[in-house]
Amino acid sequence: MPDLTRGPVLAGVAGIAAPLALANLLQQGYLLVDSAVVGQYLGVTGLAAMGAGQPLYAILTSLFTGVSGAFAVRLGHLAGAGRRDDPSALLALALCTGVWSALCAAVAVPVTGPLLALAGVTGQVAAEARTFVVTLCSGLAAVYALGAVCAVLTGRGDARRATGLLITASVLNALFAWLFVGAWGLGIAGAALAVVAANALAAAAGLARLVREQRRRPPGDTAVTAATVGAEVRRGLRIGTPMAVQYLLIGVGVLALVWIITPFGEEALAALTVVSRLELLTSVLFLNLSGALMVFTAQNTGAGHTARVREGVRRTVWLGTALTVLVSLLLLAGRGPVAALFSGSEETRMVTERYILITAPFFLCYTLTVVLHGWFNGIARTVVPLICTVLSLGVVRLPLSYALGHAWGVDGVMWATAIGWAVGLGYTLLAARSTATGPRGGWSGRGGRGDRGGDGGRTTEPGTPAPVPVTESGPGRAPGTVPKPVPEPVTVAKPVPVTETKPVSVPQPVPEPAAVPKPVPVTVPKPVTEPGPLVVPKPMPEPAPEPAPEPEPVPEPGRRAER
């Protein structure tokens, strides 16, 4: 099983990113197959119904993506701390998956019709779109179960098995779509059932293997109780809620952008569709690079390897920069053929070429922001990406798109996109600087195993169990992480008088013996209960000044004579 706390840094990150990128590209392929099957057998009405219902389904899945991503981070922390596949965390993930799917289905079914009417979808298209969404909601448990299994595998660093499950679901989805819609004639409901059945089978296969592995695992030291499961649920929700809200805001922002561009006509809206597909294809690699850095950071944070986390961030940023420059140059050089590949309209091609020409030089701002967000998520500071999304999309990009669009037309919307990316990167860099140099975070947040450099980070004696992170996580603090060693805010210890040697309480700084030049910095945020360098078991008499043969005692009368 992959252990990201050892081995080459960049190879570990790339080993996760490459399989996940392949799986996501294949998922885009099965979406095209589904669209082709529906369009062939159900016509324009069925295709329009699928297109109208797909954004609502995307919002439902993105909400759970935040929750599953949070548990991937938590499981990565535990894996790095020596508690791989902690039973309490796994049960908490299963509980959240079941409750979350039930709540989403209960909310989505009654509001689908009004939301479609609000979007202007009416008639037969609205009726079939509602059938499509309601059928999908009936099988949300299967869809979320596959996401939960992949979260467990990703938290381990086992991206290949997660990729295998996603590819299996994609292939089954394409086959079931043809079988249910074409052969059996189930209509638009058949397309939704194909999604549910494919996810259910892939999730069952992955879950069965996880259960077998868990049964073969020896029991852990920590008992599984309602209290431990509840604590893991709270940690997961505390980390995952900002991520879920971030994905929700992105989905709503895309709908708002469509509303802003629609008045410019069908050609502009068609160009937006082309551009969105281009951005999706070009950003898949960087989004998965971000996810790989998140898992790498989580495992090494749990192990206390702050130097390794720092090196991973640095190398991933350089790799992302090199890939971005390459992709941007290719887009700029081939913007004409690329635009012609997606549309035969001359005006749509011209708008697409201008969009590439304006935004491609700023694409590095987007990719670096995404990559650094993976690091923030890995140390459980998920509020930073949320604030960045609110600032760059909600405060800058959407208002500027509306204002500049009325002033400069479609070009104003393009410049608003570039400015939003730049603002997002600026905020992310400021947050990264404060996290790396602040007193609370360092490169890895708080808690967990100690790290005194690049030597693996272990501070415990050989053969002793490593301390397990038990602090609550939340915005600005990461479970299982270690602060950068900082000198204690006390005066330097002075030589201890010979006649006074008292027991020292653990939470206070311990005065050093005369032979030690400076105090050892305290890295434990709570009272120490096991032997360590700061524990004084009992008062020890002061040793003689010289360990050589004992000098002859000087007669007391001699001293009186000298006086």
Coordinates of C-alpha atoms in Angstrom, one line a residue:
M1 CA 0.0 0.0 0.0
P2 CA 1.5 3.4 -0.9
D3 CA 3.2 5.3 1.9
L4 CA 3.6 8.9 0.9
T5 CA 5.7 9.7 4.0
R6 CA 8.7 8.0 2.4
G7 CA 10.4 7.9 -1.0
P8 CA 10.8 10.6 -3.7
V9 CA 8.6 13.6 -3.1
L10 CA 7.5 14.5 -6.7
A11 CA 7.1 10.9 -7.7
G12 CA 4.7 10.4 -4.8
V13 CA 2.6 13.4 -5.9
A14 CA 2.6 12.5 -9.6
G15 CA 1.8 8.9 -8.7
I16 CA -1.6 10.1 -7.3
A17 CA -2.3 12.9 -9.8
A18 CA -1.8 10.9 -13.0
P19 CA -4.3 8.0 -12.4
L20 CA -6.9 10.4 -11.1
A21 CA -6.5 12.6 -14.1
L22 CA -7.0 9.6 -16.4
A23 CA -10.1 8.6 -14.5
N24 CA -11.6 12.1 -14.8
L25 CA -10.9 12.3 -18.5
L26 CA -12.6 8.9 -19.0
Q27 CA -15.6 10.2 -17.0
Q28 CA -15.9 13.1 -19.5
G29 CA -15.9 10.5 -22.2
Y30 CA -18.8 8.6 -20.7
L31 CA -20.8 11.8 -20.5
L32 CA -20.3 12.2 -24.2
V33 CA -21.5 8.7 -24.8
D34 CA -24.6 9.3 -22.6
S35 CA -25.4 12.4 -24.5
A36 CA -25.0 10.6 -27.8
V37 CA -27.2 7.7 -26.8
V38 CA -29.9 10.0 -25.4
G39 CA -29.8 12.2 -28.5
Q40 CA -30.0 9.2 -30.8
Y41 CA -32.9 7.5 -29.2
L42 CA -34.8 10.3 -27.4
G43 CA -34.2 13.2 -29.8
V44 CA -33.8 16.9 -29.0
T45 CA -36.3 16.9 -26.2
G46 CA -34.5 14.2 -24.3
L47 CA -31.1 15.8 -24.8
A48 CA -32.5 19.2 -23.7
A49 CA -34.0 17.5 -20.6
M50 CA -30.7 16.0 -19.7
G51 CA -28.9 19.3 -20.2
A52 CA -31.5 21.1 -18.0
G53 CA -31.3 18.6 -15.2
Q54 CA -27.5 18.0 -15.2
P55 CA -26.6 21.3 -13.4
L56 CA -28.9 20.4 -10.4
Y57 CA -27.3 16.9 -10.2
A58 CA -23.9 18.5 -10.4
I59 CA -24.7 20.7 -7.4
L60 CA -25.9 17.6 -5.4
T61 CA -22.7 15.7 -6.2
S62 CA -20.4 18.7 -5.5
L63 CA -21.9 19.1 -2.0
F64 CA -20.8 15.6 -1.1
T65 CA -17.5 16.1 -2.8
G66 CA -16.6 18.5 0.1
V67 CA -17.6 15.9 2.7
S68 CA -15.7 13.0 1.1
G69 CA -12.7 15.2 0.5
A70 CA -12.7 16.2 4.2
F71 CA -12.6 12.5 5.2
A72 CA -9.8 11.9 2.7
V73 CA -7.8 14.6 4.5
R74 CA -8.6 13.1 7.9
L75 CA -7.8 9.6 6.9
G76 CA -4.5 10.9 5.4
H77 CA -3.6 12.5 8.8
L78 CA -4.4 9.2 10.6
A79 CA -2.4 7.2 8.1
G80 CA 0.6 9.4 8.5
A81 CA 0.3 9.1 12.3
G82 CA 0.3 5.3 12.1
R83 CA -3.5 4.7 12.4
R84 CA -4.3 3.7 8.8
D85 CA -8.0 3.0 8.2
D86 CA -9.1 4.0 11.7
P87 CA -12.4 2.2 12.4
S88 CA -14.0 5.3 14.1
A89 CA -13.2 7.5 11.1
L90 CA -14.5 4.9 8.6
L91 CA -17.8 4.5 10.6
A92 CA -18.1 8.3 10.7
L93 CA -17.7 8.5 6.9
A94 CA -20.3 5.8 6.4
L95 CA -22.7 7.6 8.7
C96 CA -22.2 10.9 7.0
T97 CA -22.7 9.2 3.6
G98 CA -26.0 7.7 4.5
V99 CA -27.4 10.8 6.3
W100 CA -26.1 13.2 3.6
S101 CA -27.7 11.2 0.7
A102 CA -31.0 11.0 2.5
L103 CA -31.1 14.7 3.2
C104 CA -30.1 15.7 -0.3
A105 CA -32.7 13.4 -1.8
A106 CA -35.4 14.7 0.5
V107 CA -34.6 18.3 -0.4
A108 CA -34.0 17.9 -4.1
V109 CA -37.1 16.0 -5.1
P110 CA -39.7 18.7 -4.1
V111 CA -37.6 21.7 -5.3
T112 CA -36.6 20.3 -8.7
G113 CA -39.8 21.5 -10.4
P114 CA -39.8 25.1 -9.1
L115 CA -36.1 25.4 -9.9
L116 CA -36.6 24.3 -13.5
A117 CA -39.5 26.8 -13.8
L118 CA -37.3 29.5 -12.3
A119 CA -34.7 28.7 -15.0
G120 CA -37.3 29.1 -17.7
V121 CA -37.6 25.3 -18.5
T122 CA -41.2 24.5 -19.3
G123 CA -43.4 21.9 -21.1
Q124 CA -42.3 18.4 -22.0
V125 CA -38.6 19.3 -21.5
A126 CA -39.4 20.3 -17.9
A127 CA -41.4 17.1 -17.2
E128 CA -38.6 14.9 -18.5
A129 CA -35.9 16.9 -16.7
R130 CA -37.7 16.4 -13.5
T131 CA -38.0 12.7 -14.1
F132 CA -34.3 12.6 -14.8
V133 CA -33.3 14.4 -11.6
V134 CA -35.8 12.5 -9.3
T135 CA -34.5 9.2 -10.6
L136 CA -31.0 10.2 -9.9
C137 CA -32.0 11.4 -6.4
S138 CA -33.5 7.9 -5.7
G139 CA -30.0 6.5 -6.2
L140 CA -27.9 9.1 -4.5
A141 CA -26.8 6.7 -1.8
A142 CA -25.1 4.6 -4.5
V143 CA -23.4 7.6 -6.1
Y144 CA -22.2 8.9 -2.7
A145 CA -21.1 5.4 -1.6
L146 CA -18.7 5.2 -4.6
G147 CA -17.4 8.7 -3.6
A148 CA -16.9 7.5 0.0
V149 CA -14.9 4.4 -1.1
C150 CA -12.7 6.5 -3.3
A151 CA -12.2 8.9 -0.4
V152 CA -10.9 6.1 1.7
L153 CA -8.5 4.9 -1.0
T154 CA -7.3 8.4 -1.8
G155 CA -6.6 9.1 1.9
R156 CA -4.4 6.0 1.9
G157 CA -2.6 7.3 -1.2
D158 CA -4.0 4.3 -3.2
A159 CA -5.0 6.3 -6.3
R160 CA -4.7 3.3 -8.6
R161 CA -7.5 1.4 -7.0
A162 CA -9.6 4.5 -6.8
T163 CA -9.0 5.1 -10.5
G164 CA -9.9 1.5 -11.3
L165 CA -13.3 1.9 -9.6
L166 CA -14.0 5.2 -11.4
I167 CA -13.1 3.7 -14.8
T168 CA -15.3 0.6 -14.1
A169 CA -18.2 2.9 -13.3
S170 CA -17.6 4.9 -16.5
V171 CA -17.6 1.9 -18.7
L172 CA -20.6 0.3 -17.0
N173 CA -22.5 3.6 -17.3
A174 CA -21.9 3.8 -21.0
L175 CA -23.1 0.1 -21.5
F176 CA -26.1 0.6 -19.2
A177 CA -27.1 3.8 -21.0
W178 CA -27.3 1.9 -24.3
L179 CA -29.1 -1.1 -22.7
F180 CA -31.7 0.9 -20.7
V181 CA -32.4 3.6 -23.2
G182 CA -31.9 1.9 -26.5
A183 CA -32.6 -1.8 -26.0
W184 CA -35.2 -1.6 -23.2
G185 CA -36.8 1.7 -24.1
L186 CA -36.9 3.2 -20.6
G187 CA -36.6 6.8 -21.9
I188 CA -34.9 9.5 -19.9
A189 CA -35.4 7.6 -16.7
G190 CA -33.2 4.8 -18.2
A191 CA -30.3 7.3 -18.6
A192 CA -30.6 8.1 -14.9
L193 CA -30.9 4.5 -13.9
A194 CA -27.7 3.8 -15.9
V195 CA -25.8 6.2 -13.7
V196 CA -27.2 4.8 -10.5
A197 CA -26.6 1.1 -11.4
A198 CA -23.0 1.7 -12.6
N199 CA -22.1 3.6 -9.4
A200 CA -23.8 1.0 -7.2
L201 CA -21.9 -1.9 -8.7
A202 CA -18.5 -0.1 -8.5
A203 CA -19.2 1.0 -5.0
A204 CA -20.2 -2.6 -3.9
A205 CA -17.0 -4.0 -5.4
G206 CA -14.8 -1.5 -3.6
L207 CA -16.7 -1.7 -0.3
A208 CA -16.5 -5.5 -0.3
R209 CA -12.7 -5.4 -0.6
L210 CA -12.4 -2.7 2.1
V211 CA -14.5 -4.9 4.5
R212 CA -12.3 -7.9 3.8
E213 CA -9.2 -5.9 4.5
Q214 CA -10.6 -4.5 7.7
R215 CA -11.5 -7.9 9.0
R216 CA -8.0 -9.2 8.5
R217 CA -6.5 -6.1 10.2
P218 CA -5.6 -6.7 13.9
P219 CA -7.7 -4.7 16.4
G220 CA -6.3 -1.3 17.2
D221 CA -5.5 0.2 20.6
T222 CA -8.4 2.6 20.6
A223 CA -11.9 1.3 21.3
V224 CA -14.6 2.2 18.9
T225 CA -17.4 3.9 20.8
A226 CA -20.2 6.3 20.0
A227 CA -18.0 9.1 21.4
T228 CA -15.1 8.4 19.1
V229 CA -17.3 8.1 16.0
G230 CA -19.1 11.3 17.0
A231 CA -15.8 13.1 17.4
E232 CA -14.7 12.0 13.9
V233 CA -18.1 13.1 12.4
R234 CA -17.5 16.6 13.9
R235 CA -14.0 16.7 12.6
G236 CA -15.1 15.6 9.1
L237 CA -17.9 18.2 9.0
R238 CA -15.7 20.9 10.4
I239 CA -13.2 20.3 7.6
G240 CA -15.7 19.5 4.9
T241 CA -18.3 22.2 5.3
P242 CA -16.2 25.0 3.8
M243 CA -15.2 22.7 0.9
A244 CA -18.9 21.9 0.2
V245 CA -19.9 25.5 0.4
Q246 CA -17.0 26.4 -2.0
Y247 CA -18.2 23.9 -4.6
L248 CA -21.7 25.1 -4.2
L249 CA -20.7 28.7 -4.8
I250 CA -18.7 27.7 -7.9
G251 CA -21.8 25.9 -9.3
V252 CA -24.1 28.9 -8.6
G253 CA -21.4 31.3 -10.0
V254 CA -21.4 29.4 -13.3
L255 CA -25.2 29.7 -13.5
A256 CA -24.9 33.5 -12.8
L257 CA -22.3 33.8 -15.5
V258 CA -24.6 32.2 -18.0
W259 CA -27.3 34.7 -17.0
I260 CA -24.8 37.6 -17.6
I261 CA -23.7 36.4 -21.0
T262 CA -27.1 35.4 -22.3
P263 CA -28.1 39.0 -23.4
F264 CA -25.2 39.1 -25.7
G265 CA -26.8 36.5 -28.0
E266 CA -26.5 32.9 -29.0
E267 CA -23.1 33.3 -30.5
A268 CA -21.6 34.5 -27.2
L269 CA -23.4 31.8 -25.3
A270 CA -22.1 29.2 -27.7
A271 CA -18.6 30.6 -27.3
L272 CA -19.0 30.3 -23.5
T273 CA -19.9 26.6 -23.9
V274 CA -16.8 26.0 -26.0
V275 CA -14.6 27.9 -23.5
S276 CA -16.0 26.1 -20.6
R277 CA -15.2 22.7 -22.2
L278 CA -11.7 24.0 -23.0
E279 CA -11.2 25.1 -19.4
L280 CA -12.5 21.8 -18.1
L281 CA -10.1 19.8 -20.3
T282 CA -7.1 22.0 -19.5
S283 CA -7.8 22.2 -15.8
V284 CA -8.3 18.5 -15.2
L285 CA -4.5 17.9 -14.7
F286 CA -4.1 20.8 -12.3
L287 CA -7.2 19.9 -10.3
N288 CA -5.9 16.4 -9.8
L289 CA -2.4 17.7 -9.1
S290 CA -4.1 19.8 -6.3
G291 CA -5.9 16.7 -5.0
A292 CA -2.6 14.7 -5.0
L293 CA -0.8 17.4 -3.1
M294 CA -3.7 17.4 -0.6
V295 CA -3.3 13.7 0.1
F296 CA 0.5 14.0 0.2
T297 CA 0.3 16.9 2.7
A298 CA -2.3 15.2 4.8
Q299 CA -0.2 12.0 5.3
N300 CA 3.1 13.8 6.0
T301 CA 1.3 16.3 8.3
G302 CA 0.0 13.4 10.3
A303 CA 3.5 12.0 10.5
G304 CA 5.0 15.4 11.4
H305 CA 7.2 15.6 8.4
T306 CA 7.0 19.4 7.9
A307 CA 10.2 19.6 5.9
R308 CA 8.8 17.0 3.5
V309 CA 5.6 18.9 3.2
R310 CA 7.5 22.1 2.4
E311 CA 9.5 20.2 -0.3
G312 CA 6.3 18.7 -1.8
V313 CA 4.7 22.1 -2.1
R314 CA 7.7 23.6 -3.7
R315 CA 8.2 20.9 -6.3
T316 CA 4.5 20.7 -7.1
V317 CA 4.3 24.4 -7.7
W318 CA 7.3 24.3 -10.1
L319 CA 5.7 21.3 -11.9
G320 CA 2.4 23.1 -12.2
T321 CA 4.1 26.3 -13.5
A322 CA 6.0 24.3 -16.2
L323 CA 2.8 22.5 -17.3
T324 CA 0.9 25.8 -17.3
V325 CA 3.4 27.5 -19.5
L326 CA 3.3 24.6 -21.9
V327 CA -0.5 24.5 -22.1
S328 CA -0.8 28.3 -22.4
L329 CA 1.7 28.4 -25.3
L330 CA -0.1 25.5 -27.1
L331 CA -3.5 27.3 -26.7
L332 CA -2.1 30.6 -28.0
A333 CA -0.4 29.0 -30.9
G334 CA -3.3 26.8 -31.9
R335 CA -6.3 29.0 -30.9
G336 CA -7.6 29.1 -34.5
P337 CA -7.8 25.4 -35.1
V338 CA -9.0 24.8 -31.5
A339 CA -11.9 27.2 -31.9
A340 CA -12.8 25.7 -35.3
L341 CA -12.8 22.2 -33.8
F342 CA -15.7 23.1 -31.5
S343 CA -17.8 25.3 -33.7
G344 CA -18.5 26.0 -37.4
S345 CA -19.8 29.5 -36.8
E346 CA -17.4 32.2 -37.8
E347 CA -18.6 34.6 -35.0
T348 CA -18.3 31.9 -32.4
R349 CA -14.8 31.0 -33.5
M350 CA -13.8 34.7 -33.3
V351 CA -15.1 35.1 -29.8
T352 CA -13.4 31.9 -28.7
E353 CA -10.1 33.0 -30.2
R354 CA -10.3 36.4 -28.4
Y355 CA -11.1 34.6 -25.1
I356 CA -8.0 32.4 -25.4
L357 CA -5.8 35.4 -26.4
I358 CA -7.0 37.4 -23.4
T359 CA -7.1 34.8 -20.7
A360 CA -4.2 32.4 -21.6
P361 CA -1.5 34.7 -20.3
F362 CA -3.3 34.7 -16.9
F363 CA -3.9 31.0 -16.8
L364 CA -0.9 30.6 -14.5
C365 CA -2.8 32.6 -11.8
Y366 CA -5.6 30.0 -11.9
T367 CA -3.4 26.9 -11.8
L368 CA -1.1 28.1 -9.0
T369 CA -4.2 29.0 -6.9
V370 CA -5.7 25.6 -7.5
V371 CA -2.4 23.8 -6.6
L372 CA -1.9 25.8 -3.4
H373 CA -5.5 25.1 -2.4
G374 CA -4.5 21.5 -2.3
W375 CA -1.9 22.3 0.4
F376 CA -4.4 24.3 2.4
N377 CA -6.9 21.4 2.3
G378 CA -4.2 19.0 3.3
I379 CA -3.5 20.9 6.5
A380 CA -7.3 21.2 7.1
R381 CA -7.3 25.0 6.5
T382 CA -10.3 24.6 4.1
V383 CA -11.6 28.1 4.9
V384 CA -8.8 29.7 2.9
P385 CA -10.0 28.2 -0.5
L386 CA -13.5 29.2 0.4
I387 CA -12.6 32.8 1.1
C388 CA -10.6 32.8 -2.1
T389 CA -13.6 31.6 -4.1
V390 CA -15.9 34.2 -2.5
L391 CA -13.4 37.0 -3.2
S392 CA -12.3 36.1 -6.7
L393 CA -15.6 34.8 -8.1
G394 CA -18.3 36.5 -6.0
V395 CA -16.7 39.9 -5.2
V396 CA -14.5 40.4 -8.3
R397 CA -15.4 38.3 -11.4
L398 CA -19.2 38.3 -11.4
P399 CA -19.7 42.0 -10.6
L400 CA -16.9 43.0 -13.1
S401 CA -18.4 40.7 -15.7
Y402 CA -21.7 42.5 -15.4
A403 CA -20.1 46.0 -15.3
L404 CA -17.4 45.6 -18.0
G405 CA -19.8 43.5 -20.1
H406 CA -22.1 46.5 -20.4
A407 CA -19.1 48.8 -21.1
W408 CA -16.9 46.7 -23.4
G409 CA -19.2 43.9 -24.5
V410 CA -18.0 40.2 -24.4
D411 CA -14.4 41.4 -24.1
G412 CA -15.3 42.9 -20.7
V413 CA -16.4 39.5 -19.5
M414 CA -13.1 38.0 -20.6
W415 CA -11.0 40.6 -18.8
A416 CA -13.1 40.2 -15.7
T417 CA -12.2 36.5 -15.7
A418 CA -8.5 37.3 -15.9
I419 CA -8.7 39.9 -13.1
G420 CA -10.6 37.4 -10.9
W421 CA -7.9 34.8 -11.4
A422 CA -5.2 37.4 -10.5
V423 CA -7.0 38.5 -7.3
G424 CA -7.5 34.9 -6.2
L425 CA -3.8 34.2 -6.6
G426 CA -2.9 37.3 -4.7
Y427 CA -5.1 36.4 -1.7
T428 CA -3.8 32.8 -1.8
L429 CA -0.2 33.9 -1.7
L430 CA -0.9 36.2 1.2
A431 CA -2.6 33.4 3.1
A432 CA 0.2 31.0 2.3
R433 CA 2.8 33.5 3.6
S434 CA 0.9 34.0 6.9
T435 CA 0.4 30.3 7.3
A436 CA 4.1 29.5 6.7
T437 CA 5.4 32.2 9.0
G438 CA 2.6 32.6 11.6
P439 CA 2.9 31.4 15.1
R440 CA 0.1 28.8 14.8
G441 CA 0.6 27.1 11.5
G442 CA 4.0 26.8 10.1
W443 CA 3.9 24.5 7.1
S444 CA 1.7 22.0 8.8
G445 CA -0.7 23.5 11.3
R446 CA -0.8 22.1 14.9
G447 CA -0.5 18.9 16.8
G448 CA 0.7 15.5 15.6
R449 CA 4.3 14.2 15.6
G450 CA 7.2 16.4 16.1
D451 CA 9.6 17.4 13.3
R452 CA 13.0 18.8 13.8
G453 CA 14.1 18.9 10.2
G454 CA 14.2 16.6 7.3
D455 CA 15.1 13.5 9.3
G456 CA 11.7 11.9 9.2
G457 CA 10.3 13.9 12.0
R458 CA 10.3 11.3 14.8
T459 CA 10.9 12.5 18.2
T460 CA 9.9 9.5 20.2
E461 CA 12.3 6.8 21.3
P462 CA 12.8 3.8 19.1
G463 CA 10.2 1.2 19.7
T464 CA 7.7 3.6 21.4
P465 CA 4.4 4.3 19.7
A466 CA 4.1 7.7 18.0
P467 CA 1.7 10.2 19.6
V468 CA -1.7 10.3 17.8
P469 CA -3.2 13.6 16.9
V470 CA -6.4 14.1 18.9
T471 CA -7.0 17.9 18.7
E472 CA -10.1 19.2 17.1
S473 CA -9.7 20.5 13.6
G474 CA -11.3 23.5 12.2
P475 CA -10.6 26.7 10.3
G476 CA -7.1 27.7 10.8
R477 CA -6.0 24.6 12.7
A478 CA -5.1 21.2 11.4
P479 CA -5.3 17.9 13.2
G480 CA -2.2 15.9 13.4
T481 CA 0.1 18.8 12.5
V482 CA 3.2 20.3 14.1
P483 CA 4.0 23.9 14.6
K484 CA 7.3 25.2 13.5
P485 CA 9.6 25.2 16.6
V486 CA 9.6 28.6 18.2
P487 CA 11.7 29.7 21.2
E488 CA 9.6 29.9 24.3
P489 CA 8.8 33.4 25.5
V490 CA 10.8 33.1 28.7
T491 CA 14.2 34.3 29.7
V492 CA 17.3 32.1 29.1
A493 CA 17.8 29.7 32.0
K494 CA 20.6 30.6 34.4
P495 CA 22.9 28.3 36.4
V496 CA 21.0 26.6 39.1
P497 CA 22.2 27.3 42.7
V498 CA 23.8 24.3 44.3
T499 CA 21.6 24.4 47.3
E500 CA 18.3 24.5 45.5
T501 CA 17.0 21.7 43.3
K502 CA 13.2 21.4 43.2
P503 CA 10.8 19.3 41.2
V504 CA 9.6 21.3 38.2
S505 CA 6.0 21.0 37.0
V506 CA 5.8 19.9 33.4
P507 CA 3.7 22.7 31.8
Q508 CA 6.3 25.3 32.9
P509 CA 9.7 25.9 31.3
V510 CA 12.4 23.8 33.1
P511 CA 15.6 25.5 34.1
E512 CA 18.5 23.9 32.5
P513 CA 21.5 22.5 34.4
A514 CA 24.7 24.7 34.3
A515 CA 26.3 22.5 31.7
V516 CA 23.5 23.1 29.1
P517 CA 23.9 26.4 27.3
K518 CA 20.2 27.0 26.4
P519 CA 16.7 25.6 27.1
V520 CA 15.1 23.0 24.8
P521 CA 12.2 24.6 22.9
V522 CA 8.9 23.1 24.0
T523 CA 6.9 21.6 21.1
V524 CA 4.1 19.9 23.0
P525 CA 0.9 22.1 23.4
K526 CA -0.4 20.2 26.4
P527 CA 1.0 18.8 29.6
V528 CA 3.4 15.9 28.9
T529 CA 2.4 12.6 30.5
E530 CA 5.2 10.3 29.3
P531 CA 9.0 10.5 29.8
G532 CA 10.7 13.0 27.6
P533 CA 13.5 15.6 27.6
L534 CA 11.5 18.0 29.9
V535 CA 10.4 15.6 32.6
V536 CA 12.2 15.8 35.9
P537 CA 11.4 12.6 37.9
K538 CA 12.9 13.7 41.2
P539 CA 15.4 16.2 42.6
M540 CA 19.0 15.2 41.9
P541 CA 21.9 16.3 44.1
E542 CA 24.3 18.7 42.4
P543 CA 27.4 16.8 41.2
A544 CA 30.9 17.8 42.3
P545 CA 32.6 20.4 40.1
E546 CA 35.3 18.0 38.9
P547 CA 34.8 14.3 38.2
A548 CA 38.6 13.6 38.7
P549 CA 40.0 12.0 41.9
E550 CA 38.5 13.6 45.0
P551 CA 40.6 16.4 46.4
E552 CA 41.7 16.2 50.0
P553 CA 39.4 18.0 52.3
V554 CA 40.8 21.3 53.6
P555 CA 40.9 21.4 57.4
E556 CA 38.3 23.8 58.8
P557 CA 40.8 25.4 61.2
G558 CA 42.9 26.4 58.1
R559 CA 40.1 28.4 56.8
R560 CA 39.7 30.2 60.1
A561 CA 43.4 31.0 60.1
E562 CA 43.2 32.5 56.6
R563 CA 40.3 34.6 57.6

